[in-house]
Amino acid sequence: MTVWQWLLLSCMFLALPLRAGDALLLSHEKTTRFVVIGDMPYTDAEYALLEQPGGALAKAIRATDPPVLIHLGDFKRGRLSCSDELLQDHYRQIAFLNPHKTVYTPGDNDWTDCDRFTLSVRYDELERLSFLRQLFFHQDQWQLTKHIPGLVRQSGFVENARWRIGPVIFATLHIPGTNNGRKEILRSNLDEALNEADFRDQSNKQWLSQLFAEAEAAQAVVIAFQADIFDFDHDKPACAPDNRTDCDGYRMLRDEIKRHSAQFKKPVLVVHGDTPAYCLLQPYAVIPNLWRLNAPGDYKYIDASQVVFDPDNNDMPFRVTGLLDQKHAPTVCEDGLF
């Protein structure tokens, strides 16, 4: 090939229209996106929305093709059975929403509340936790996280995960509702259940420390879990060895997140479910880099949200929109204490 032929071929290539993927590569996109869902399906209608192939929300997630879908737990309403068959079916449904790119963190409806008097068949919650760990993390038939590069799990506490997408480092913590599993222990041995809660607290605290140590070179941190740790009783002390039930099961972790975020100084987003007040806001005026997203679900706002991190937007680094209605998340929570 002569020089003139090479130049002619180069000009012809440059004149070709860019495909969408090529344009994305050439644009050096700075933003990082992901999708979050939780506290659903609670009804048959919600189950249909998430079921392949015709469910509207399932199709919207597939069309978005996010690098990661985070499910915040509570994949069934509390009054539904916690049978093996139901848990297996909902695991399957979650797995096909965003195949091999989904991270799940457990909610209280999924195990701690399986001993409630309102259930026709009641279970030992610690036994259900063991089954849930086998189903979602140890066996993981559908390999939920197979195509999330670099994902690691906490040694000895398999449900906690950490991974990175571009400049953002992510982590899940296992923080269920029902006062972090310290309330309404109705069928398990009380001491064993509270020992599990103590171990969970210490594991989460260690994972937080490791997360922020790994985040020194990152531009933002995202922390996802189930419980609304911002909805609490101000009069309750932090849980301690001499008070493991009449206490605020979230105070220690809430304080740890606040401390780490204040030291990190760069944007931190806490994503949780558990309560119906869908909103995105800054919960503490003294920690302006800390943001809170109370995710969709819990009967009130039936959707999944796409979250986009923009490092160039100092005022609003996280943008949250619904997949179905395309509306921005409200900036005011209708309930909950901050």
XYZ file of C-alpha atoms in Angstrom:
338
model
C 0.000 0.000 0.000
C 1.397 3.405 -1.022
C 1.332 6.435 1.253
C -1.437 8.012 -0.858
C -3.548 4.862 -0.662
C -3.104 4.775 3.126
C -4.124 8.430 3.415
C -7.210 7.850 1.243
C -8.246 4.834 3.368
C -7.771 6.868 6.559
C -9.983 9.683 5.263
C -12.670 7.183 4.271
C -12.573 5.672 7.785
C -12.859 9.080 9.439
C -15.863 9.896 7.271
C -17.793 6.843 8.453
C -20.535 7.490 11.032
C -19.671 6.509 14.583
C -21.529 3.669 16.194
C -22.947 4.338 19.650
C -20.256 2.254 21.330
C -17.478 4.005 19.396
C -18.857 7.405 20.338
C -18.916 6.419 23.989
C -15.308 5.292 23.844
C -14.171 8.465 22.116
C -16.072 10.782 24.447
C -13.971 9.749 27.474
C -17.135 9.729 29.558
C -16.375 10.844 33.093
C -19.673 9.875 34.662
C -20.324 6.567 36.411
C -23.788 5.044 36.458
C -25.572 2.193 38.188
C -29.138 1.111 38.959
C -30.631 0.447 42.378
C -33.798 -1.361 43.403
C -35.189 -2.672 46.667
C -38.225 -3.356 48.841
C -39.995 -5.161 46.026
C -41.783 -7.144 44.785
C -44.335 -6.849 47.582
C -47.424 -7.521 45.450
C -48.375 -9.717 42.510
C -48.414 -6.634 40.288
C -44.867 -5.734 41.312
C -43.753 -9.324 40.777
C -45.127 -9.111 37.216
C -43.221 -5.864 36.604
C -39.968 -7.641 37.423
C -40.651 -10.917 35.625
C -39.061 -11.744 32.263
C -39.750 -11.293 29.444
C -42.705 -8.915 29.551
C -42.344 -7.070 32.857
C -42.016 -3.333 32.247
C -39.415 -2.788 34.959
C -37.453 -5.876 33.946
C -37.340 -4.599 30.351
C -36.290 -1.116 31.490
C -33.362 -2.525 33.472
C -32.315 -4.705 30.529
C -32.516 -1.722 28.164
C -30.415 0.409 30.507
C -27.826 -2.400 30.765
C -26.138 -0.945 33.854
C -22.612 -2.077 34.799
C -24.158 -3.049 38.118
C -27.643 -3.429 39.576
C -27.781 -3.211 43.369
C -30.709 -4.930 45.060
C -31.120 -3.568 48.582
C -32.986 -6.572 49.938
C -36.549 -7.070 51.111
C -37.399 -8.924 47.918
C -40.761 -9.938 49.373
C -43.303 -8.440 51.751
C -42.972 -9.386 55.394
C -46.276 -11.280 55.514
C -45.270 -13.734 52.787
C -43.834 -17.137 53.568
C -40.062 -17.570 53.861
C -40.185 -21.044 52.347
C -37.278 -22.468 50.383
C -39.411 -22.354 47.230
C -40.280 -18.669 47.559
C -36.715 -17.595 48.355
C -35.401 -19.638 45.435
C -37.959 -18.138 43.057
C -37.131 -14.567 44.038
C -33.411 -15.280 43.777
C -34.042 -16.486 40.221
C -36.027 -13.363 39.383
C -33.329 -11.062 40.744
C -30.641 -12.969 38.844
C -32.316 -12.388 35.465
C -32.916 -8.658 35.903
C -29.297 -7.817 35.010
C -27.555 -11.146 34.448
C -24.169 -11.594 36.132
C -23.997 -7.900 37.075
C -26.154 -7.791 40.204
C -25.158 -7.300 43.839
C -27.681 -8.236 46.514
C -27.580 -7.256 50.185
C -30.058 -8.925 52.589
C -33.082 -7.231 54.129
C -35.094 -8.044 57.232
C -38.071 -9.397 55.239
C -35.684 -11.944 53.767
C -34.669 -13.534 57.081
C -35.021 -11.670 60.413
C -38.818 -11.337 60.044
C -39.412 -14.953 59.058
C -40.486 -15.803 62.632
C -43.421 -13.389 62.795
C -46.763 -14.426 64.288
C -48.492 -13.161 61.137
C -46.942 -15.946 59.044
C -48.776 -19.205 58.514
C -45.436 -21.038 58.682
C -42.818 -19.510 60.961
C -39.070 -20.115 60.765
C -36.019 -19.773 62.958
C -34.482 -16.563 61.605
C -30.885 -17.788 62.010
C -31.724 -20.900 60.006
C -33.195 -18.688 57.267
C -30.055 -16.533 57.313
C -27.957 -19.650 56.769
C -30.197 -20.712 53.867
C -30.036 -17.213 52.337
C -26.247 -17.198 52.495
C -26.094 -20.548 50.738
C -28.584 -19.492 48.076
C -27.191 -16.066 47.166
C -23.500 -16.249 48.043
C -22.012 -19.722 48.544
C -23.829 -21.741 45.870
C -25.068 -18.800 43.758
C -26.340 -20.962 40.898
C -26.908 -18.002 38.573
C -23.565 -16.298 39.402
C -24.978 -12.895 40.207
C -21.676 -10.976 40.169
C -19.691 -12.957 37.581
C -19.229 -9.996 35.203
C -18.412 -7.338 37.811
C -14.620 -7.017 37.501
C -12.594 -6.991 40.696
C -15.467 -7.680 43.089
C -14.242 -9.027 46.428
C -16.109 -10.287 49.484
C -15.284 -9.872 53.128
C -13.447 -12.815 54.619
C -15.727 -14.566 57.084
C -18.747 -12.432 56.174
C -19.654 -13.357 52.628
C -22.619 -11.005 52.114
C -20.423 -7.873 52.266
C -18.921 -6.971 48.878
C -16.656 -4.281 47.421
C -15.917 -3.351 43.804
C -14.959 -0.385 41.651
C -16.397 1.195 38.515
C -14.203 3.941 37.068
C -13.479 6.531 39.771
C -16.180 5.224 42.159
C -15.642 2.538 44.783
C -18.708 0.638 46.000
C -19.466 -1.515 49.027
C -22.424 -3.330 50.487
C -23.020 -3.784 54.197
C -25.406 -6.299 55.724
C -27.639 -4.026 57.802
C -31.217 -5.340 58.014
C -34.246 -3.585 59.441
C -35.954 -4.588 62.696
C -33.311 -2.603 64.624
C -30.494 -4.431 62.855
C -31.951 -7.796 63.822
C -32.037 -6.962 67.534
C -35.825 -6.718 67.801
C -38.568 -9.380 67.835
C -36.371 -12.462 68.080
C -39.223 -14.926 68.413
C -37.952 -18.409 67.500
C -34.146 -18.321 67.550
C -32.074 -18.625 70.695
C -31.866 -15.044 71.977
C -28.169 -15.103 72.850
C -27.248 -16.712 69.541
C -29.249 -14.131 67.579
C -27.689 -11.237 69.492
C -24.219 -12.740 69.084
C -24.893 -12.814 65.348
C -25.922 -9.137 65.508
C -22.743 -8.227 67.419
C -20.614 -10.113 64.885
C -22.453 -8.391 62.031
C -21.798 -4.969 63.575
C -18.085 -5.632 63.963
C -17.827 -7.068 60.444
C -19.566 -4.010 58.999
C -17.316 -1.671 60.976
C -14.206 -3.419 59.683
C -15.530 -3.415 56.106
C -16.172 0.321 56.311
C -12.606 0.944 57.452
C -11.232 -1.196 54.627
C -13.504 0.541 52.126
C -12.265 4.024 52.936
C -8.660 2.832 53.078
C -9.105 1.497 49.523
C -10.884 4.707 48.471
C -7.955 7.084 48.907
C -7.395 7.256 45.143
C -11.122 7.175 44.270
C -13.269 10.203 43.510
C -16.411 8.962 45.267
C -17.750 6.230 47.538
C -21.127 4.466 47.373
C -22.327 2.410 50.362
C -25.457 0.262 49.974
C -27.504 -1.621 52.560
C -31.120 -2.312 53.449
C -32.035 -0.553 56.711
C -32.949 3.096 57.067
C -30.311 3.948 59.668
C -31.506 7.566 59.617
C -34.932 6.646 61.003
C -34.179 6.097 64.675
C -35.164 6.799 68.260
C -33.066 9.691 69.569
C -33.579 8.522 73.148
C -31.978 5.110 72.663
C -28.263 4.626 73.409
C -25.932 2.715 71.133
C -26.028 -1.019 71.635
C -23.394 -2.325 74.033
C -22.442 -5.631 75.704
C -24.626 -4.777 78.700
C -27.547 -3.537 76.554
C -28.108 -5.466 73.357
C -31.823 -4.942 72.746
C -33.095 -1.705 74.325
C -30.762 0.336 72.144
C -30.311 1.980 68.752
C -28.998 -0.824 66.562
C -27.750 1.644 63.944
C -26.042 4.352 66.002
C -22.546 2.878 65.871
C -22.615 2.344 62.107
C -24.240 5.708 61.504
C -21.471 7.390 63.490
C -18.800 5.405 61.634
C -20.195 6.457 58.253
C -20.315 10.086 59.378
C -16.741 9.963 60.691
C -15.274 8.322 57.606
C -17.201 10.604 55.248
C -16.044 13.755 57.035
C -12.428 12.604 56.779
C -12.774 11.492 53.147
C -14.102 14.931 52.068
C -15.010 13.702 48.582
C -18.597 12.674 47.661
C -20.111 9.773 49.581
C -23.526 8.328 48.754
C -25.385 6.084 51.196
C -28.125 4.076 49.452
C -30.742 2.263 51.527
C -34.330 1.038 51.501
C -36.589 -0.016 54.372
C -38.845 3.083 54.580
C -41.135 4.548 51.906
C -39.795 8.120 51.780
C -38.133 8.112 48.332
C -35.628 10.990 48.303
C -32.085 12.197 47.680
C -30.606 14.713 50.112
C -27.694 15.687 52.339
C -28.638 14.515 55.850
C -26.011 16.538 57.757
C -25.203 20.191 57.128
C -21.809 19.741 58.785
C -20.894 16.907 56.365
C -21.848 18.422 52.983
C -20.074 15.690 50.993
C -22.390 12.996 52.425
C -25.544 12.191 50.459
C -28.413 9.843 51.250
C -30.672 8.087 48.744
C -33.743 6.418 50.190
C -34.389 4.152 47.237
C -37.668 3.319 45.451
C -39.993 0.577 46.612
C -41.893 -0.227 49.807
C -45.298 0.125 48.063
C -44.933 3.891 47.587
C -42.728 4.490 44.534
C -42.648 1.422 42.306
C -39.613 1.865 40.104
C -35.869 1.382 39.938
C -33.518 4.355 39.958
C -30.510 5.078 37.794
C -27.782 6.898 39.703
C -25.152 8.884 37.809
C -22.021 10.246 39.475
C -20.549 13.327 37.798
C -17.184 14.353 39.275
C -17.435 17.772 37.643
C -20.689 18.681 39.385
C -19.684 19.896 42.840
C -23.164 20.990 43.861
C -24.994 17.826 42.826
C -22.481 15.027 42.184
C -25.179 12.316 42.222
C -28.142 12.490 39.842
C -31.000 10.054 40.439
C -33.844 9.377 37.987
C -36.541 6.715 37.762
C -36.217 4.180 34.954
C -39.943 4.180 34.195
C -41.014 7.764 34.843
C -37.642 9.472 34.153
C -38.276 11.910 37.013
C -35.586 13.156 39.363
C -35.649 11.888 42.927
C -37.343 14.293 45.378
C -35.021 16.366 47.544
C -37.297 16.193 50.577
C -38.142 13.073 52.574
C -41.721 12.894 53.722
C -40.901 10.899 56.829
C -37.859 9.790 58.806
C -35.549 11.634 61.172
C -32.108 12.843 60.181
